[in-house]
CSV table of C-alpha atoms and ligand atoms in Angstrom, one decimal:
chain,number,residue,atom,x,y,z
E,278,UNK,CA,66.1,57.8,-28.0
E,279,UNK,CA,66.8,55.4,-30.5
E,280,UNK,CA,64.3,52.1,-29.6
E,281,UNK,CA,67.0,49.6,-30.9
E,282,UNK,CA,69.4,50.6,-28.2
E,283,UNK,CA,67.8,50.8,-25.1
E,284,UNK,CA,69.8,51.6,-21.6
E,285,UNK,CA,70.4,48.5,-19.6
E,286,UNK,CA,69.4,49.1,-16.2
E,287,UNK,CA,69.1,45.5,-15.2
E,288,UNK,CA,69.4,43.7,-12.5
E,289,UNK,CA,71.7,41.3,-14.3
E,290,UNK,CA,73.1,40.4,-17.3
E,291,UNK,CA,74.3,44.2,-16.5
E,292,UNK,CA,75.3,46.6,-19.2
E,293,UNK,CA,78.5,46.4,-20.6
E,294,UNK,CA,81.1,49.3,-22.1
E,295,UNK,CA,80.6,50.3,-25.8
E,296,UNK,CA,84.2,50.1,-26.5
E,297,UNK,CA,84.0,46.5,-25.1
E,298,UNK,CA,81.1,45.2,-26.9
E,299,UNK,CA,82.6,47.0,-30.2
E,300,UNK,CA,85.5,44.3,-29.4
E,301,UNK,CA,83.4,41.8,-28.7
E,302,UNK,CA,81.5,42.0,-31.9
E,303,UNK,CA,85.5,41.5,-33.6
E,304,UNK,CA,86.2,38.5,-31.8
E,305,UNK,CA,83.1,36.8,-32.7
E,306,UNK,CA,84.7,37.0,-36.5
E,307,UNK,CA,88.7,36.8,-35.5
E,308,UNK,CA,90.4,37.4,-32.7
E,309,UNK,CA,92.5,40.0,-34.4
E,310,UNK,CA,96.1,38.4,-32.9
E,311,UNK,CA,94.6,35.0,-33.8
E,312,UNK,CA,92.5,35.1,-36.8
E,313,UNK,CA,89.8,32.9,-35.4
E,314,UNK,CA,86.4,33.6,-34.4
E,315,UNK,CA,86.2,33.4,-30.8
E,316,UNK,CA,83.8,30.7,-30.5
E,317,UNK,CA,86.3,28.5,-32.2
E,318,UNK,CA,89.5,29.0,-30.4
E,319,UNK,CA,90.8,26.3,-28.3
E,320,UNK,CA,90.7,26.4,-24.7
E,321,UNK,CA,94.0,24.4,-24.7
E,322,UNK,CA,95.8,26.9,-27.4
E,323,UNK,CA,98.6,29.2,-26.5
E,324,UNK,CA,96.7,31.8,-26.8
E,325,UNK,CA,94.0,31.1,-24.4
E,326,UNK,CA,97.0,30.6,-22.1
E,327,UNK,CA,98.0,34.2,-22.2
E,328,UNK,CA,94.5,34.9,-21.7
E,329,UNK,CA,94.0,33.4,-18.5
E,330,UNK,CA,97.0,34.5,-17.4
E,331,UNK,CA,96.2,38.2,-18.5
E,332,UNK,CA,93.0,38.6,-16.9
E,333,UNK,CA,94.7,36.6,-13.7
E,334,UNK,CA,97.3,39.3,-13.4
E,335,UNK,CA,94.3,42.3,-14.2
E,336,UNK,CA,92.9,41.0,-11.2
E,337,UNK,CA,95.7,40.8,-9.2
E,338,UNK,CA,96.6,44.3,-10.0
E,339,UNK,CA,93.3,45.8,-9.9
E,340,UNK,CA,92.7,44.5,-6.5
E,341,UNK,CA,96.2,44.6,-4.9
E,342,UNK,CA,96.1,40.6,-4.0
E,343,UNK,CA,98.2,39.6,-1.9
E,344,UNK,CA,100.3,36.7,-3.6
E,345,UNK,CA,98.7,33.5,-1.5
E,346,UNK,CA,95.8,34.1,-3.6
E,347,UNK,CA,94.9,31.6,-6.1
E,348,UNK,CA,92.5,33.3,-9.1
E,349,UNK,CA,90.4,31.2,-10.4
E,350,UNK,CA,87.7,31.1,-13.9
E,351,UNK,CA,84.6,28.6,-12.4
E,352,UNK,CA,81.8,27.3,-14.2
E,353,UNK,CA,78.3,26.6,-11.8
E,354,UNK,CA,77.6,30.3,-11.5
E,355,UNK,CA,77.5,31.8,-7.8
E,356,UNK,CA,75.3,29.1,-7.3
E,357,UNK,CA,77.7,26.7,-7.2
E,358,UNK,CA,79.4,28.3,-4.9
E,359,UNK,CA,77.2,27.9,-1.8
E,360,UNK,CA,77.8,24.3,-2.0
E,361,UNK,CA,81.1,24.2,-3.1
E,362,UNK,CA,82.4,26.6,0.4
E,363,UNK,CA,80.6,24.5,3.1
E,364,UNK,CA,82.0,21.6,1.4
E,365,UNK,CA,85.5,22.9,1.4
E,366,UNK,CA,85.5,24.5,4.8
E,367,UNK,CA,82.5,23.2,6.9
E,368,UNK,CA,82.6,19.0,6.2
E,369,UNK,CA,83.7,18.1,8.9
E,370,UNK,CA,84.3,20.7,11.6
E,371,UNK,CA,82.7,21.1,15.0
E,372,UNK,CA,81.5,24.3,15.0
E,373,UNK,CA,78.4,25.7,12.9
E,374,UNK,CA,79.5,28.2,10.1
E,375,UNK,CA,78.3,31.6,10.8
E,376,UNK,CA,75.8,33.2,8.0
E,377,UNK,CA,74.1,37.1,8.1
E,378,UNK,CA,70.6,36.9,5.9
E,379,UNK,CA,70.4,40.0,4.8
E,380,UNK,CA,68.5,39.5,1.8
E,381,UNK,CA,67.0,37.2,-1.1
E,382,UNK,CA,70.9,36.0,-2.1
E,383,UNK,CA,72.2,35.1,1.1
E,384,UNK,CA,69.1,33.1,2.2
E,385,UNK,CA,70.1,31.0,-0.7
E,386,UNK,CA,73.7,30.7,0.5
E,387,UNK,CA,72.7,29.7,3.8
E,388,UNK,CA,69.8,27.2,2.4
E,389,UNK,CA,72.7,25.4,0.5
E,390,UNK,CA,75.3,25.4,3.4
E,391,UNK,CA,72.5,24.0,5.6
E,392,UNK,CA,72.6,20.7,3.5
E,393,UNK,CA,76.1,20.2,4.4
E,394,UNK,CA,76.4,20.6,8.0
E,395,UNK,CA,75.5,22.7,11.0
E,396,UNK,CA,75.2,27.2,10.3
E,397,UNK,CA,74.2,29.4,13.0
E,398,UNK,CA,72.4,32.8,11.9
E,399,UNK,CA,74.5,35.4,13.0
E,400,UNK,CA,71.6,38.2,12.0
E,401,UNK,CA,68.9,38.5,10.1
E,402,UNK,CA,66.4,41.0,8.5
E,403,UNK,CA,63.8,38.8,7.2
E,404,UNK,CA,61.3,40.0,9.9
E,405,UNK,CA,62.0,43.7,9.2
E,406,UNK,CA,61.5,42.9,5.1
E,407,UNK,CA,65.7,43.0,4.2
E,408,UNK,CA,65.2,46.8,4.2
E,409,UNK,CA,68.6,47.6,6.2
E,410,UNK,CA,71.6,45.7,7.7
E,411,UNK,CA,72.7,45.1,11.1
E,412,UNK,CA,75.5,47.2,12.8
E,413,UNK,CA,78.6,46.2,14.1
E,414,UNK,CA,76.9,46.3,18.1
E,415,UNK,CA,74.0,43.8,16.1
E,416,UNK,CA,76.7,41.2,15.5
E,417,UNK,CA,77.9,38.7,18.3
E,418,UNK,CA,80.7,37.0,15.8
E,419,UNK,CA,82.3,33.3,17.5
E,420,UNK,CA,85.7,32.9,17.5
E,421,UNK,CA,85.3,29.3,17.0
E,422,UNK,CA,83.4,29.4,13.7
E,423,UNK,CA,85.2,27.6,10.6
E,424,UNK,CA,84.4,30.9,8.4
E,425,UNK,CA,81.3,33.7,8.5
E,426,UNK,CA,79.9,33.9,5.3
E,427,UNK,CA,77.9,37.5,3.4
E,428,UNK,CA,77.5,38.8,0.7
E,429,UNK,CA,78.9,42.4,0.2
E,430,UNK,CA,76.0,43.9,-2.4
E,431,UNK,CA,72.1,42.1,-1.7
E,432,UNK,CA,71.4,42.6,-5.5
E,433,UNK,CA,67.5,42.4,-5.0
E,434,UNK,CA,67.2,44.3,-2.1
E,435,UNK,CA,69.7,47.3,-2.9
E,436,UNK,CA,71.8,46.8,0.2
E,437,UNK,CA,75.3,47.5,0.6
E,438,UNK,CA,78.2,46.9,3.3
E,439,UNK,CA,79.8,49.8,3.2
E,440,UNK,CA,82.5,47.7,5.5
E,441,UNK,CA,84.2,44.6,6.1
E,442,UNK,CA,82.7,42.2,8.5
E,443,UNK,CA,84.0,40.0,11.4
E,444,UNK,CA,86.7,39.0,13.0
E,445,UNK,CA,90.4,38.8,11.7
E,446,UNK,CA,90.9,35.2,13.5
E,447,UNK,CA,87.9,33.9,11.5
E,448,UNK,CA,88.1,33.3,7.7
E,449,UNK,CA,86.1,35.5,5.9
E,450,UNK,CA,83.8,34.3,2.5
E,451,UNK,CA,82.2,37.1,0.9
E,452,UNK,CA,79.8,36.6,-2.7
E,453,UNK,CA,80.4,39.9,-4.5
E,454,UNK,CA,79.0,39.1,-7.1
E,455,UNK,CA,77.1,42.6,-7.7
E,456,UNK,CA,79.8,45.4,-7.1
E,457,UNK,CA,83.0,42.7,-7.6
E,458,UNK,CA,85.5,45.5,-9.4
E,459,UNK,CA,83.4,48.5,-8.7
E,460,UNK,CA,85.4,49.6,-6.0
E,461,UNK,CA,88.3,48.8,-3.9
E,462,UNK,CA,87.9,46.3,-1.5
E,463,UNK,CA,90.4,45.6,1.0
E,464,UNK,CA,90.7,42.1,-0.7
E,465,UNK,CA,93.8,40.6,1.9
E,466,UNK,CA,90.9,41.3,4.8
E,467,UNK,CA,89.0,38.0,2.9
E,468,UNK,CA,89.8,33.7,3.1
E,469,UNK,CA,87.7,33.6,-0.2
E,470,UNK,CA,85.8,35.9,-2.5
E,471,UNK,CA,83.5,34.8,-5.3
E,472,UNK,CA,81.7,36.4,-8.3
E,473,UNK,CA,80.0,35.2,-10.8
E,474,UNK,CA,80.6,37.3,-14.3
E,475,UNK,CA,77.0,38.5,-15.5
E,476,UNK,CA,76.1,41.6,-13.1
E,477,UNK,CA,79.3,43.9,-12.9
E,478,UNK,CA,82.0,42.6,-15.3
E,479,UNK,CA,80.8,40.3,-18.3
E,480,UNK,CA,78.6,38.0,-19.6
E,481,UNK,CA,77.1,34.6,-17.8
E,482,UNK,CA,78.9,31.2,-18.0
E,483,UNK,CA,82.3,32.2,-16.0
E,484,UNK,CA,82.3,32.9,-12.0
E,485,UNK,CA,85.6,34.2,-10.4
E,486,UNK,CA,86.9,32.6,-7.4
E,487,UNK,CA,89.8,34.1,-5.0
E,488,UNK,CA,91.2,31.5,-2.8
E,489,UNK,CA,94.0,31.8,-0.3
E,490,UNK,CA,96.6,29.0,-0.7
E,491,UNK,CA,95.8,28.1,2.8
E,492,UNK,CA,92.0,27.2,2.6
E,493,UNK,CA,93.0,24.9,0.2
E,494,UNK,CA,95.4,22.7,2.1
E,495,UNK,CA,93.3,22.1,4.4
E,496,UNK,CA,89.9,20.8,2.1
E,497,UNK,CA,89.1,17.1,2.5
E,498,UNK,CA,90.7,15.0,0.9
E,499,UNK,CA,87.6,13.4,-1.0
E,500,UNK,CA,86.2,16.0,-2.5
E,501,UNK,CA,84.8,15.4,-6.1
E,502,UNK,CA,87.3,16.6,-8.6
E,503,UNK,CA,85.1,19.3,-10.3
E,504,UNK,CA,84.0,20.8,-6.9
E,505,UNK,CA,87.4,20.7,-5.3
E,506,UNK,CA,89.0,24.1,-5.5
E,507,UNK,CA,92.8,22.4,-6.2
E,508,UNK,CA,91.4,21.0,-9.6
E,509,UNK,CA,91.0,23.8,-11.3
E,510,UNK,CA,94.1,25.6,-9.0
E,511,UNK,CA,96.5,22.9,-10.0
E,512,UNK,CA,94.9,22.7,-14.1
E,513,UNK,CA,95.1,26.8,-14.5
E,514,UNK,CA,90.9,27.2,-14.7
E,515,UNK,CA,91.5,24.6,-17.7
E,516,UNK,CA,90.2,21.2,-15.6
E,517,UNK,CA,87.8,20.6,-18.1
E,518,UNK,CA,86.5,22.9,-21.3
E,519,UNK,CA,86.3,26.6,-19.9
E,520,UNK,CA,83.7,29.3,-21.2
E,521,UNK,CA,86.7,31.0,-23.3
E,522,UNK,CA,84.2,33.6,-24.6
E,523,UNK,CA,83.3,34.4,-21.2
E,524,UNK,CA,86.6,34.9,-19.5
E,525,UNK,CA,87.9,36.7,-22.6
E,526,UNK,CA,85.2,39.4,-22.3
E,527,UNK,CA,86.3,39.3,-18.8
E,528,UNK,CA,89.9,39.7,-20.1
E,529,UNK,CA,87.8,43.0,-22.3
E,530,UNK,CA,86.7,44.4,-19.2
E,531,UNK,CA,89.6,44.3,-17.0
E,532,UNK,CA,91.7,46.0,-19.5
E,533,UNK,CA,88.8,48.9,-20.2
E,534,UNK,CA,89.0,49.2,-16.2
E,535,UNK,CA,92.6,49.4,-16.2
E,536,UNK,CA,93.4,51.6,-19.7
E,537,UNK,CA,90.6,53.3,-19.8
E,538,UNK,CA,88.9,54.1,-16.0
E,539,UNK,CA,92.1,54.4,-14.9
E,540,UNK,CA,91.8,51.4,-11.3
E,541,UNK,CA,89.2,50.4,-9.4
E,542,UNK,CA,89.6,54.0,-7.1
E,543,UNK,CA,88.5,55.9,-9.6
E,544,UNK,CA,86.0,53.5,-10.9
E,545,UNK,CA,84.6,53.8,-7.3
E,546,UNK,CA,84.1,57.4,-7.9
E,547,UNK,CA,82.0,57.1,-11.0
E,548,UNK,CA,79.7,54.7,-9.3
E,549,UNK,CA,79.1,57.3,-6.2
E,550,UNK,CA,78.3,60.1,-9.0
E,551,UNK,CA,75.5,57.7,-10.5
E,552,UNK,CA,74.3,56.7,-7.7
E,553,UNK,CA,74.4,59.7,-5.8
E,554,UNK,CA,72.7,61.5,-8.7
E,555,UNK,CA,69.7,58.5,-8.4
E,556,UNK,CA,69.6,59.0,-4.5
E,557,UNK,CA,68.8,62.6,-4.9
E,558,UNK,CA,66.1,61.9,-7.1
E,559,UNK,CA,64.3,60.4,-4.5
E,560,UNK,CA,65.3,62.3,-1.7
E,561,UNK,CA,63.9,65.7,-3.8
E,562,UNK,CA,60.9,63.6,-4.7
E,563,UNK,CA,58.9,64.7,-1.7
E,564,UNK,CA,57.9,61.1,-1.2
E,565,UNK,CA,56.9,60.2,-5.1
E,566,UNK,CA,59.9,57.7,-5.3
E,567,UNK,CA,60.1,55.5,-1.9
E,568,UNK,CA,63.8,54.4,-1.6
E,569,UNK,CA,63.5,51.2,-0.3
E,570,UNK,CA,67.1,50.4,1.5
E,571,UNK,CA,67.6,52.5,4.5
E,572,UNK,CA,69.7,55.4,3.9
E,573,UNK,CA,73.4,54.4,5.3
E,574,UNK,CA,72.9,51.0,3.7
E,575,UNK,CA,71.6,52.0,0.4
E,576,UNK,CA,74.0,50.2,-2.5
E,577,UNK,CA,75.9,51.8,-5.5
E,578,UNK,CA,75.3,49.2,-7.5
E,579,UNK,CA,71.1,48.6,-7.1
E,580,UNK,CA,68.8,51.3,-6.9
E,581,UNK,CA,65.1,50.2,-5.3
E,582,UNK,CA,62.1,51.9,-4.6
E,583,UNK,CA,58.3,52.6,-4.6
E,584,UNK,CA,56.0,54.7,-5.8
E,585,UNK,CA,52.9,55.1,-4.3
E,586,UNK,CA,50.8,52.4,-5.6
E,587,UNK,CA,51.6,49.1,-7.7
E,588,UNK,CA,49.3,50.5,-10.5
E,589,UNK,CA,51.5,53.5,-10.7
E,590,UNK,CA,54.6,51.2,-10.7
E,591,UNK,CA,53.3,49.4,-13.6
E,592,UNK,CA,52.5,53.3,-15.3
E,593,UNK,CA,55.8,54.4,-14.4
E,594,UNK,CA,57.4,50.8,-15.8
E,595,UNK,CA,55.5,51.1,-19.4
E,596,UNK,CA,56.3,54.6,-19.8
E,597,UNK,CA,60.5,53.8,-18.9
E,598,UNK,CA,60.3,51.1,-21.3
E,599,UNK,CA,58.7,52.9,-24.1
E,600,UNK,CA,61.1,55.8,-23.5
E,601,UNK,CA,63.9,53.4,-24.0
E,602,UNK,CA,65.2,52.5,-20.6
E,603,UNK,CA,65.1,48.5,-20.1
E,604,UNK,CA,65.6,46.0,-17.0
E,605,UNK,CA,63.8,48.9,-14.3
E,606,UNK,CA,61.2,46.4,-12.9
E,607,UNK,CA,62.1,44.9,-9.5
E,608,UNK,CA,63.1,41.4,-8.4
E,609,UNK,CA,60.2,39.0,-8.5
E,610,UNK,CA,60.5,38.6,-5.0
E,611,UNK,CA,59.7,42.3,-3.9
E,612,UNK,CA,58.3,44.1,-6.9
E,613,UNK,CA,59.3,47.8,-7.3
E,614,UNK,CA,61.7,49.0,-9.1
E,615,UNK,CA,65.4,48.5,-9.8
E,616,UNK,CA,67.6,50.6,-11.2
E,617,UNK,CA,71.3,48.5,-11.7
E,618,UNK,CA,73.9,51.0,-12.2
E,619,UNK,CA,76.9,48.5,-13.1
E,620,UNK,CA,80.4,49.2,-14.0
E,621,UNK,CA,79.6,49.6,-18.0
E,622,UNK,CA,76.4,51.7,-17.4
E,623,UNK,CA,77.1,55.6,-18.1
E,624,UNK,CA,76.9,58.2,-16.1
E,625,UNK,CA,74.7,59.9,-19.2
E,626,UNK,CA,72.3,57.0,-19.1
E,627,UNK,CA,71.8,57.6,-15.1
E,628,UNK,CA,71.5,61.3,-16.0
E,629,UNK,CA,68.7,60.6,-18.7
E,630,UNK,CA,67.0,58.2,-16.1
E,631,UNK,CA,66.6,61.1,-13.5
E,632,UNK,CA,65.5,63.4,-16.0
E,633,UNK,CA,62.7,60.9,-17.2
E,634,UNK,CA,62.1,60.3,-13.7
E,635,UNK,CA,61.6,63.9,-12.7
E,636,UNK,CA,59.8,64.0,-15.8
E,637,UNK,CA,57.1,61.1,-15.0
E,638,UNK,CA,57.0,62.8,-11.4
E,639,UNK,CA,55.6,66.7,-13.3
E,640,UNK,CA,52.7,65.0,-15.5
E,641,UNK,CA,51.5,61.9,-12.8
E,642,UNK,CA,51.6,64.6,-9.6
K,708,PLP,C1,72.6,37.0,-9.1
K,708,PLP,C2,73.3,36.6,-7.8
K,708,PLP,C3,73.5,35.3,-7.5
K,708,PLP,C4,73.1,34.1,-8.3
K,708,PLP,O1,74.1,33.8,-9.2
K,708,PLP,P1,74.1,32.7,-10.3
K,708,PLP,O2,75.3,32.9,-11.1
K,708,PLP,O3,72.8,32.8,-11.1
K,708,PLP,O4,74.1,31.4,-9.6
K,708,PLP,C5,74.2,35.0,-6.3
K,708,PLP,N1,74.6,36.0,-5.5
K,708,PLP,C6,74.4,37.3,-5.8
K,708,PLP,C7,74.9,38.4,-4.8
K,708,PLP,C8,73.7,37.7,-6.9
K,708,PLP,O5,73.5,39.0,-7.2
C-alpha cells in the first residue's frame, strides 16, 4: 500500500469519497460555475444562496422530511448543541427532561443540560462499562417530560439503536452525529435531530440541525440571538459568516449520496456489508479480537474491540499503522481499538482491514 495514502479508519474527521475530495481539491482553486477559489467566495453571494438551498433540499429528499422541518447549517459543533436544546426546550418547564447515558457522548449531553435545569436519567450503563443498551422493558419513559434526549450512534463505545425510542406524545432529540445519512431514519418520528459534519458527511466547522416549526414557537422569548434556533431559521443559516467550505463539501456529499449511492437505502446496505464483514472477523477469531458492544447493539458505523492484552493492542496498532491503515486506536476514554467505517470509507478498505487482521491473528497466535 502506498504510505502517502493511508485508509481512514477514524473515529472522526471520517473518511471522505475520492470523487468528493477530487472536487474539493477544484474548488479550493475555482469553483468551476464561479471562478473563485472557495475560500474566497462570499457567504452573502448568489451563489452561496443556491448552495444552501441545494444541500437544504438534498436533505429534505434524502431523508423524506416532512415539510414543518426547518434545516439548518450551525456553527458550535454538537457541542453546542447540548446547551442550545435545554435552553430551547427545558428553561422553564416543570418537569425534568429525560436523558439515556449510554456512553461517553451522551454523558456530555446530559452534563450540559444539567446546568440548565432539572434531567432525570431515564437509564444508564455506566455501571455495566457502556457495553450494551437498555431494552424497551428497561425504559420507564414519563409522559410529562418536555423532550427525552439520545444519541442514535455512541461513537466511542460502538453502540447503536437499531430503533427509535420513546413515546409519540413526547418530543424526541436525537444527536446523530455518527451514522446521520448512513441510513434511513424515520426522520418525522423526531422534534429535533442534530449532527455535526466531521464523522459521517464532511469536514468540521458546520453541524446540521432539523427543527420542527413547532419547537420553535414555543422557545423563550429571550434567548441570545446566536443560540436561538429562529436566528439562523429566519436569516437562512446566514445570521452571521457561515463555514461556506464546510457546508459546500456538505453540498459534495449529499450529491455523491444521491447521484452516485443511489439514497440513503441503499447507502444503508453498503454500511451492513462492511460492517458485517468486520463482525465476522471477530466472531471467526476464536476469541483473538474481543468485540466490545454486545452483539444486538453493536453499530455500523464504529467497530470496538480487544485483544488479549494492551501490549498486544499496542503490537497490533504499530503493525496497522505501518501497513497503511490510520485512525484504528480507540477513544482515549476506553482504549482498544476502533475501526470507523463511515459513509466515504470503501468497502475494499474494510476488506483489506480483515485481511490484515486475519493476517496479524496467523503470525501473533
Ligand atoms: C464526536 C461527537 C460529539 C462531539 O462533537 P463536537 O462537534 O466535537 O462538539 C458529539 N456527539 C457525538 C455522537 C459524537 O460522535
Amino acid at each position: 500500500m502506498n504510505p502517502l495514502n493511508h485508509l481512514n479508519f477514524s473515529g472522526g474527521p471520517g473518511a471522505l469519497p475520492e470523487s468528493v475530495l477530487l472536487q474539493v481539491q477544484q474548488s479550493i482553486i475555482a469553483v468551476p460555475e464561479v471562478g473563485l477559489s472557495i475560500l474566497g467566495i462570499s457567504h452573502r453571494s448568489d451563489w452561496f444562496a443556491s448552495v444552501v438551498a441545494e444541500l437544504e433540499g438534498n436533505i429534505r429528499e434524502l431523508m423524506g422530511l416532512p415539510e414543518d422541518f426547518h434545516v439548518l447549517f450551525l456553527q458550535g459543533g454538537a457541542t453546542q448543541q447540548f446547551s442550545m436544546i435545554p435552553m430551547t426546550l427545558l428553561r422553564g418547564k416543570p418537569h425534568p427532561a429525560e436523558y439515556l447515558h449510554t456512553g461517553y457522548w451522551s454523558g456530555k449531553a446530559l452534563a450540559e443540560a444539567r446546568r440548565e435545569g432539572a434531567i432525570r436519567v431515564l437509564w444508564s450503563g455506566e455501571a455495566s462499562g457502556f457495553r450494551r443498551l437498555p431494552g424497551d422493558e428497561e425504559l420507564a419513559y414519563s409522559p410529562d417530560a418536555p423532550y427525552l434526549h439520545y444519541i442514535s450512534n455512541e461513537t466511542v463505545e460502538g453502540l447503536q439503536f437499531h430503533r427509535v425510542l420513546g413515546r409519540d406524545d413526547v418530543p424526541r432529540v436525537c444527536d446523530m452525529s455518527s451514522d446521520f445519512l448512513s441510513q434511513p431514519c424515520e426522520a418525522e418520528r423526531y422534534s429535533l435531530i442534530y449532527a455535526h459534519a466531521q464523522k459521517n458527511i464532511g469536514p468540521a466547522g458546520v453541524t446540521v440541525v432539523l427543527v420542527r416549526d413547532g419547537v420553535l414557537k414555543n422557545a423563550p422569548a429571550d434567548l441570545p440571538g446566536f443560540l436561538d434556533y429562529r436566528s439562523h431559521a429566519q436569516a437562512h443559516s446566514i445570521f452571521n459568516t457561515p463555514p461556506v467550505f464546510a457546508i459546500y463539501v456538505v453540498l459534495l456529499i449529499t450529491r455523491w449520496l444521491r447521484n452516485e449511492i443511489g439514497g440513503l437505502s441503499r447507502m444503508a446496505e453498503i454500511n451492513r456489508s462492511k460492517a458485517g464483514l468486520m463482525y465476522r472477523r471477530l466472531d471467526d477469531s476464536h476469541g483473538f479480537y474481543r468485540g466490545r458492544a454486545e452483539t444486538q447493539d453493536r453499530s455500523l458505523m464504529n467497530v470496538t474491540f480487544n485483544l488479549a492484552t494492551p501490549e498486544l493492542e499496542q503490537r497490533f496498532l504499530a503493525a496497522a499503522q505501518a501497513a497503511g491503515f490510520s485512525g484504528l486506536s480507540g477513544h482515549r476514554s476506553t482504549g482498544g481499538i476502533r475501526a470507523s467505517l463511515y459513509n466515504g470509507l470503501t468497502l475494499s478498505a474494510v476488506e483489506q482491514l480483515t485481511g490484515f487482521m486475519e493476517d496479524f491473528q496467523r503470525k501473533a497466535g
